[in-house]
GROMACS .gro file of C-alpha atoms in nm:
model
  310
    1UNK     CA    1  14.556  30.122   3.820
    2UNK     CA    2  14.319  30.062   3.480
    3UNK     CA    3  14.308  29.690   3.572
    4UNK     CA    4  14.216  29.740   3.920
    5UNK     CA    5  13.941  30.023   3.801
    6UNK     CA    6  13.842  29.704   3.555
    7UNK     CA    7  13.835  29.477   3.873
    8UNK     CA    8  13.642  29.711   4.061
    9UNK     CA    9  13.408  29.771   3.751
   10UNK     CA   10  13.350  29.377   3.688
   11UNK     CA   11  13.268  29.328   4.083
   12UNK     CA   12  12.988  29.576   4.092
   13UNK     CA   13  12.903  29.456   3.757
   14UNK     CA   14  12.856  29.104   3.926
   15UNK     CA   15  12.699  29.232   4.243
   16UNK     CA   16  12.381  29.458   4.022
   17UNK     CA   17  12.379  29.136   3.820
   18UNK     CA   18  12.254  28.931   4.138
   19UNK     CA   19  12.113  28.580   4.163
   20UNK     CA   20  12.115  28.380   3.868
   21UNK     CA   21  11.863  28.075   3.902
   22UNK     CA   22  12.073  27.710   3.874
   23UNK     CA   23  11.789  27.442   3.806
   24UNK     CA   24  11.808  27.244   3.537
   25UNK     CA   25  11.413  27.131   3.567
   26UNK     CA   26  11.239  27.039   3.294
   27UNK     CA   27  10.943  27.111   3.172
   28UNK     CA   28  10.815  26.855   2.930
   29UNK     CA   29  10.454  26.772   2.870
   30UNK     CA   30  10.376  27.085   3.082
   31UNK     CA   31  10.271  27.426   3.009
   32UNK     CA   32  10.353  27.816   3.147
   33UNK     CA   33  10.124  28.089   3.064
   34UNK     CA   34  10.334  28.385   3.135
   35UNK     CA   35  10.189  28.774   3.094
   36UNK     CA   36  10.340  29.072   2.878
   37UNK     CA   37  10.609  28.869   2.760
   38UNK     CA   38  10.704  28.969   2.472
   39UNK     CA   39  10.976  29.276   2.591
   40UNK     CA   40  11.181  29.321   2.896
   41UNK     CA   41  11.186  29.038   3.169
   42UNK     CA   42  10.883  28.861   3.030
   43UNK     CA   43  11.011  28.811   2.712
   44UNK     CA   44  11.364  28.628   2.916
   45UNK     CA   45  11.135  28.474   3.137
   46UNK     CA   46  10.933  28.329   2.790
   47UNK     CA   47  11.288  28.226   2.624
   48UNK     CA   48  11.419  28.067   2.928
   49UNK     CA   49  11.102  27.822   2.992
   50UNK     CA   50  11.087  27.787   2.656
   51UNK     CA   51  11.425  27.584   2.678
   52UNK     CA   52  11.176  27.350   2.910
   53UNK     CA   53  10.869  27.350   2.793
   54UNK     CA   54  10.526  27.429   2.647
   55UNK     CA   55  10.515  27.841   2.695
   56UNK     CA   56  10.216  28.064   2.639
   57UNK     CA   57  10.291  28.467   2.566
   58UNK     CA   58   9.951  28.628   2.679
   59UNK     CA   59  10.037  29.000   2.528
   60UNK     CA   60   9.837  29.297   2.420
   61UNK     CA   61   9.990  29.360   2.149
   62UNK     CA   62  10.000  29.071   1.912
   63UNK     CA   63  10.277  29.202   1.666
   64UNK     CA   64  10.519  29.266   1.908
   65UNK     CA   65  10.462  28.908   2.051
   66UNK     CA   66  10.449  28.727   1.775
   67UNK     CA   67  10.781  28.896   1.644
   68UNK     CA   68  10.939  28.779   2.007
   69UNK     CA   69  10.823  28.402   1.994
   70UNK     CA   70  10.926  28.349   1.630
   71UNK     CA   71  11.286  28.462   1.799
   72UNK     CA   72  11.237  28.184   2.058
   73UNK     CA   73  11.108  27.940   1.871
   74UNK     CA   74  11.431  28.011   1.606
   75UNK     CA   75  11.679  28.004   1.910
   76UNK     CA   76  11.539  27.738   2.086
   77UNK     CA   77  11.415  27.497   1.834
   78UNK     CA   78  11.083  27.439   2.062
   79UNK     CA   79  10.760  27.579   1.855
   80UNK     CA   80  10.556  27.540   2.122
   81UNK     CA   81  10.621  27.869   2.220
   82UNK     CA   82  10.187  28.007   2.133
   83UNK     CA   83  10.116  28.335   2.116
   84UNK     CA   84   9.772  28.461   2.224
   85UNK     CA   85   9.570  28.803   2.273
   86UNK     CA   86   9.557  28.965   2.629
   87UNK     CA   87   9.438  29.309   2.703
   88UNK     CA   88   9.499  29.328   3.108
   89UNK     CA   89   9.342  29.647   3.083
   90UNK     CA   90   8.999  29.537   3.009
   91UNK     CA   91   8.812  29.229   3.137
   92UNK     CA   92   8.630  29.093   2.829
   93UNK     CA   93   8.958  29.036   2.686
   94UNK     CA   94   9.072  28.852   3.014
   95UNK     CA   95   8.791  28.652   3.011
   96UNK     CA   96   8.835  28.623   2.642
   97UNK     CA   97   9.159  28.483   2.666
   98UNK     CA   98   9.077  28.241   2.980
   99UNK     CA   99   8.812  28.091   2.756
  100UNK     CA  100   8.991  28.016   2.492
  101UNK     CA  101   9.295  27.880   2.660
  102UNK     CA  102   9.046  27.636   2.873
  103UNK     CA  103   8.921  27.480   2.511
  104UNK     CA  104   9.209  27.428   2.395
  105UNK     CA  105   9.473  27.349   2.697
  106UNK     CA  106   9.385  27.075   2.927
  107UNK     CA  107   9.645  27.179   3.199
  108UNK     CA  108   9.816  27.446   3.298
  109UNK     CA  109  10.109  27.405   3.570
  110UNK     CA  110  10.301  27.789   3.594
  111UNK     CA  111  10.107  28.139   3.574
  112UNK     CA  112  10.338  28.380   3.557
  113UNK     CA  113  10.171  28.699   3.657
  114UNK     CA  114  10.477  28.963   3.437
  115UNK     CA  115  10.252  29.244   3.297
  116UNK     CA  116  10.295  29.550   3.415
  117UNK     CA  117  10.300  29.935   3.345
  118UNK     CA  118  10.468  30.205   3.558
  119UNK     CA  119  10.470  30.610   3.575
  120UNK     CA  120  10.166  30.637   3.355
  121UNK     CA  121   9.998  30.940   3.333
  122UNK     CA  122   9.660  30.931   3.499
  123UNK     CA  123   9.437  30.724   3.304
  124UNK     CA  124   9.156  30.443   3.327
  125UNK     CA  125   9.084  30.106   3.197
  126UNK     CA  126   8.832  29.994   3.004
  127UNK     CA  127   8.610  29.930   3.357
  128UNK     CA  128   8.662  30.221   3.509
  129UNK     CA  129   9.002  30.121   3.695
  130UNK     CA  130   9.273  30.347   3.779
  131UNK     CA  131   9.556  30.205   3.484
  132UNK     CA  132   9.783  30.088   3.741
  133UNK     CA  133   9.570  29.909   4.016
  134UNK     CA  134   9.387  29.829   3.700
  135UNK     CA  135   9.637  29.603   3.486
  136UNK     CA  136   9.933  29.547   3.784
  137UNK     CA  137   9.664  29.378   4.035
  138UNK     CA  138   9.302  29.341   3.948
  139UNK     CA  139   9.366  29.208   3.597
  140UNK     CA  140   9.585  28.994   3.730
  141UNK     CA  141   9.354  28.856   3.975
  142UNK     CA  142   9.106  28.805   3.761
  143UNK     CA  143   9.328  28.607   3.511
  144UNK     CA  144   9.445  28.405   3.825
  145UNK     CA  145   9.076  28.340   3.953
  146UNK     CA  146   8.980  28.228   3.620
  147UNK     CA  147   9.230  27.985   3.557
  148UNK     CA  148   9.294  27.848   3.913
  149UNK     CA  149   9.060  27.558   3.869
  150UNK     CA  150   9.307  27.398   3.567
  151UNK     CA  151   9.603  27.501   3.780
  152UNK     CA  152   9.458  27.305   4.065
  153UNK     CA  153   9.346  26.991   3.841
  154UNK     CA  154   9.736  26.994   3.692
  155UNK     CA  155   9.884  27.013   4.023
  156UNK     CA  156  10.204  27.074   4.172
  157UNK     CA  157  10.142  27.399   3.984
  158UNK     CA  158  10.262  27.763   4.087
  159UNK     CA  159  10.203  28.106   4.091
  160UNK     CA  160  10.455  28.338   4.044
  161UNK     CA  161  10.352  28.717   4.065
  162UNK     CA  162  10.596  28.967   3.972
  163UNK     CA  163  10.599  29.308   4.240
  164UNK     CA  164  10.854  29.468   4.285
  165UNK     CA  165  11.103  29.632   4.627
  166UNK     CA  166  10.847  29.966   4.511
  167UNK     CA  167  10.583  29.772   4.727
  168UNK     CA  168  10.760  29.920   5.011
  169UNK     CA  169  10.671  30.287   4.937
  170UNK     CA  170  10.327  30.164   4.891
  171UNK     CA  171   9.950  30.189   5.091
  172UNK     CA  172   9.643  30.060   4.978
  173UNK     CA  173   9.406  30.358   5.007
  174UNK     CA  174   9.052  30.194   4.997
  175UNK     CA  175   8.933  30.557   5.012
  176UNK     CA  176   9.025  30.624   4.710
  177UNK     CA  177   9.148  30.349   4.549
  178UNK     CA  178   9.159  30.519   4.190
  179UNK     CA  179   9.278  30.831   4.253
  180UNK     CA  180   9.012  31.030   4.153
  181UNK     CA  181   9.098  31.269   4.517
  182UNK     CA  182   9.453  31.264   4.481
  183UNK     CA  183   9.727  31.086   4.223
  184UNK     CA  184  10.085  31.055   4.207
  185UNK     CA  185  10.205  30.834   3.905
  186UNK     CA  186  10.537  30.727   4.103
  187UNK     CA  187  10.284  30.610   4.420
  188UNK     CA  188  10.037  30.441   4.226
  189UNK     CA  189  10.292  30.213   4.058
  190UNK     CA  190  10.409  30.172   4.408
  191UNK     CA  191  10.044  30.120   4.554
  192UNK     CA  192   9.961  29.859   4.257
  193UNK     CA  193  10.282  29.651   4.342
  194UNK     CA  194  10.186  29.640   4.748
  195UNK     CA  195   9.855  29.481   4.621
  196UNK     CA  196  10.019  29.223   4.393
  197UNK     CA  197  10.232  29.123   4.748
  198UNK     CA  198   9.913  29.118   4.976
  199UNK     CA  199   9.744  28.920   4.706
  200UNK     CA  200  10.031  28.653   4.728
  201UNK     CA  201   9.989  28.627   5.054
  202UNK     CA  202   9.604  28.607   5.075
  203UNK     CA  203   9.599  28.364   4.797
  204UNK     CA  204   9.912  28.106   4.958
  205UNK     CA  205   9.696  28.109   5.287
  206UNK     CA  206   9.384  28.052   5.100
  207UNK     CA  207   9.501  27.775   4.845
  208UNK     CA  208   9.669  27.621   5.148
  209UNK     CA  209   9.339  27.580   5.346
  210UNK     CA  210   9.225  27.388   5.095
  211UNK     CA  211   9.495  27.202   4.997
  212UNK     CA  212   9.602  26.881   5.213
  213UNK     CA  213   9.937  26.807   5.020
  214UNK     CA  214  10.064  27.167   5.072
  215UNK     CA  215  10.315  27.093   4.796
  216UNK     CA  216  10.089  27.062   4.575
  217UNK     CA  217  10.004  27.415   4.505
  218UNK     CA  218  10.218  27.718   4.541
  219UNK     CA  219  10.177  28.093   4.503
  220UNK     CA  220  10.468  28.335   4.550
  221UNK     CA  221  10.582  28.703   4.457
  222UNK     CA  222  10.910  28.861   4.377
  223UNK     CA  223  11.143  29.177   4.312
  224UNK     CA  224  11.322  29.189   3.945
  225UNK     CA  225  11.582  29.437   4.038
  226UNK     CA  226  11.603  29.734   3.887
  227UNK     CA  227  11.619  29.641   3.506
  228UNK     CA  228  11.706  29.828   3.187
  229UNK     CA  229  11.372  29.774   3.018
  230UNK     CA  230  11.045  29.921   2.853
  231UNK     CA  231  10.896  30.003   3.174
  232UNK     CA  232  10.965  30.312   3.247
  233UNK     CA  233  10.852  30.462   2.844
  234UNK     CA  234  10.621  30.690   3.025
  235UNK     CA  235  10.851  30.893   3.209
  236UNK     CA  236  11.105  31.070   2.960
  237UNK     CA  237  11.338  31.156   3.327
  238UNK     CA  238  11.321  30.809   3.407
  239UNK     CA  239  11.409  30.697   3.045
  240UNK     CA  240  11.725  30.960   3.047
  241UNK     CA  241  11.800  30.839   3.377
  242UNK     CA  242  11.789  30.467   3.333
  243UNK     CA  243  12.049  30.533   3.017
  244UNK     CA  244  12.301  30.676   3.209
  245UNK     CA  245  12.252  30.450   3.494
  246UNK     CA  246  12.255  30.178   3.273
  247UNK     CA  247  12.583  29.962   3.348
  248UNK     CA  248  12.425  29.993   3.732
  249UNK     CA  249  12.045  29.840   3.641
  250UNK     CA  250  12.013  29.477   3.553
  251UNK     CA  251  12.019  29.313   3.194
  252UNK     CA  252  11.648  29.169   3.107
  253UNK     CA  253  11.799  28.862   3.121
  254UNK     CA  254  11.975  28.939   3.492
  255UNK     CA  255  11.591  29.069   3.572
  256UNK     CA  256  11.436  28.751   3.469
  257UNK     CA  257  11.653  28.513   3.679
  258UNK     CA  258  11.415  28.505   3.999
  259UNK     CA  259  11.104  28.474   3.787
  260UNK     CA  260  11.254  28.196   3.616
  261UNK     CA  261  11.379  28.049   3.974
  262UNK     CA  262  11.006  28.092   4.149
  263UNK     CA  263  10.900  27.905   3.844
  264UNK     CA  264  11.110  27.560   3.789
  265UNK     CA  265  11.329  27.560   4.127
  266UNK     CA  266  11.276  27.216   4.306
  267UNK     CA  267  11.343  27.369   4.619
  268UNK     CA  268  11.072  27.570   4.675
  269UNK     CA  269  10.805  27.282   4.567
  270UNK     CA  270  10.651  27.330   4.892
  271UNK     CA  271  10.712  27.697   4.979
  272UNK     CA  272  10.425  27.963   4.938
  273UNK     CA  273  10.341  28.288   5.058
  274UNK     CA  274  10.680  28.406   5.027
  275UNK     CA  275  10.868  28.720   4.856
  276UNK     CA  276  11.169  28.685   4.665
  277UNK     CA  277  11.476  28.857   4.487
  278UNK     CA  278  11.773  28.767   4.353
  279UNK     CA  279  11.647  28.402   4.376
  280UNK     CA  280  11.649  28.446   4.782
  281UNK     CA  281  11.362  28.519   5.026
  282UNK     CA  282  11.350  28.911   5.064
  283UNK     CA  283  11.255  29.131   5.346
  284UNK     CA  284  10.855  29.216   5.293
  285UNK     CA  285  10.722  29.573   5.424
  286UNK     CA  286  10.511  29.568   5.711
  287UNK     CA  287  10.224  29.689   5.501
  288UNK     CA  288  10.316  29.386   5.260
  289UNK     CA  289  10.262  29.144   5.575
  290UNK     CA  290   9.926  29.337   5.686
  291UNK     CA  291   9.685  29.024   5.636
  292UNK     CA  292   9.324  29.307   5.726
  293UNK     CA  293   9.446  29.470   5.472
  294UNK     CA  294   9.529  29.168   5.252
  295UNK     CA  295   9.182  28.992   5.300
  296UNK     CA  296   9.016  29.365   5.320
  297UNK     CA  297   9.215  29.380   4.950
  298UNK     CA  298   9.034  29.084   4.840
  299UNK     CA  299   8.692  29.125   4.898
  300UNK     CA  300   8.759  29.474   4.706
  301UNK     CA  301   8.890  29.374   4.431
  302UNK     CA  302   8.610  29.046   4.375
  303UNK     CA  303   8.331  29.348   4.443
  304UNK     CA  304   8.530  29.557   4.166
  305UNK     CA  305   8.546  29.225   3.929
  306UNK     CA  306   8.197  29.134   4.024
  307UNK     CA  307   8.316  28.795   4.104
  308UNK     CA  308   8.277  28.565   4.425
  309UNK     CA  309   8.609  28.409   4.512
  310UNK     CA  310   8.585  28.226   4.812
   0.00000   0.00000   0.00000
């Protein structure tokens, strides 16, 4: 009986563990920018491309990342793993750190859109956002719109924007896109990660307009799992939870497997506009395949950003 509870055990074990990505693709003489990675699946994400290439943690908090890419560099002998400042909660340091990374980086082939908070407390960000439309989707578009001119020049170069299976309990409410009327922390982490799925799909259909080698450029979005991570800090249920739970939620490392496979995987050098987990394409909600909304979602968010986008 114990070894078949240990058999049973190791099989779910395998099955929360899901997809693991294969490719051995390299990544010399190119670079990664990926956001928030220095904890959780970010900071996997970081060590695995680090095995590869040239990686840039973009992190608000430059201690913590610092102390994370000193690990990586130690582990994987590659000290081209750069640290620099990123506040996705305020666009002068967006811009900030766009600027600087265009002086001094002449290409840039993988944005990996990681950042993200969840269950906070209502709050704003430095412009007036609410914190989770704020730093999961507009910051993120704005850090995408300001570097996709050097992704374009280094081309084949993807996007990879991390949402999450949460998109499915989520609406984009333009009347109230902040939650000033109404606000529900659980539903605006869901709302935030509906907009980073439209936003994939806007931008694929956009980039591919413009594009005539369609393999050229790629932009795609994906579901983690459910990982044991820092994510969840602002909700002490979901923190007592997600330590019991534990053996069923995925590893950081499990979590950061279809990141890593939308990033390097040869087989989807042409494929765009698509959803992902567990390094397969994933069933999108029919909100998440609304393209109104998704080019409604746009023009919002470059009137919130002040920017013209077209």
């Amino acid at each position: 009986a114990p070894r078949a509870v240990t058999a049973a055990a190791l099989s779910c074990r395998r099955y929360v563990a899901g997809g693991q990505c294969k490719s051995r693709a390299r990544l010399e003489g190119k670079v990664a920018i990926i956001t928030g990675a220095n904890t959780g699946i970010g900071k996997e994400t970081a060590r695995d491309l680090a095995r590869r290439g040239k990686v840039i943690v973009a992190c608000r908090d430059i201690v913590k990342a610092e102390a994370a890419a000193s690990e990586i560099r130690a582990e994987t002998g590659n000290q081209q793993v750069i640290v620099k400042k990123l506040d996705l909660a305020d666009t002068k340091s967006i811009r900030e750190f766009a600027e600087k990374f265009l002086a001094e980086e002449k290409e840039l082939h993988i944005l990996i859109n990681n950042a993200g908070v969840m269950l906070c407390p209502y709050s704003k960000t430095a412009d007036g956002f609410e914190m989770h439309l704020g730093v999961n989707h507009l910051g993120h578009f704005l850090l995408t719109f300001l570097l996709l001119e050097r992704l374009k020049q280094s081309a084949p170069a993807r996007i990879v924007n991390v949402s999450s299976l949460a998109h499915h309990g989520g609406r984009i409410r333009f009347h109230d896109l902040h939650g000033e009327k109404s606000y529900n922390r659980g539903l605006a982490y869901c709302h935030s990660k509906l907009a980073n799925v439209l936003f994939t799909r806007e931008l694929a259909r956009r980039l591919q307009g413009k594009s005539q080698r369609r393999a050229e450029f790629t932009a795609n979005a994906l579901h983690p799992g459910s990982v044991h991570s820092e994510l969840v800090r602002h909700s002490f249920v979901m923190m007592w939870l997600w330590n019991i739970f534990s053996f069923f939620l995925k590893t950081p490392w499990e979590g950061a497997q279809t990141s890593v496979y939308c990033a390097v995987a040869e087989e989807l050098d042409s494929v765009t506009g698509q959803y992902f987990s567990d390094c397969q394409p994933a069933y999108v909600s029919p909100r998440g395949r609304d393209d109104e909304t998704a080019k409604k979602l746009w023009s919002v968010s470059c009137e919130l950003l002040g920017i013209q986008w077209d």
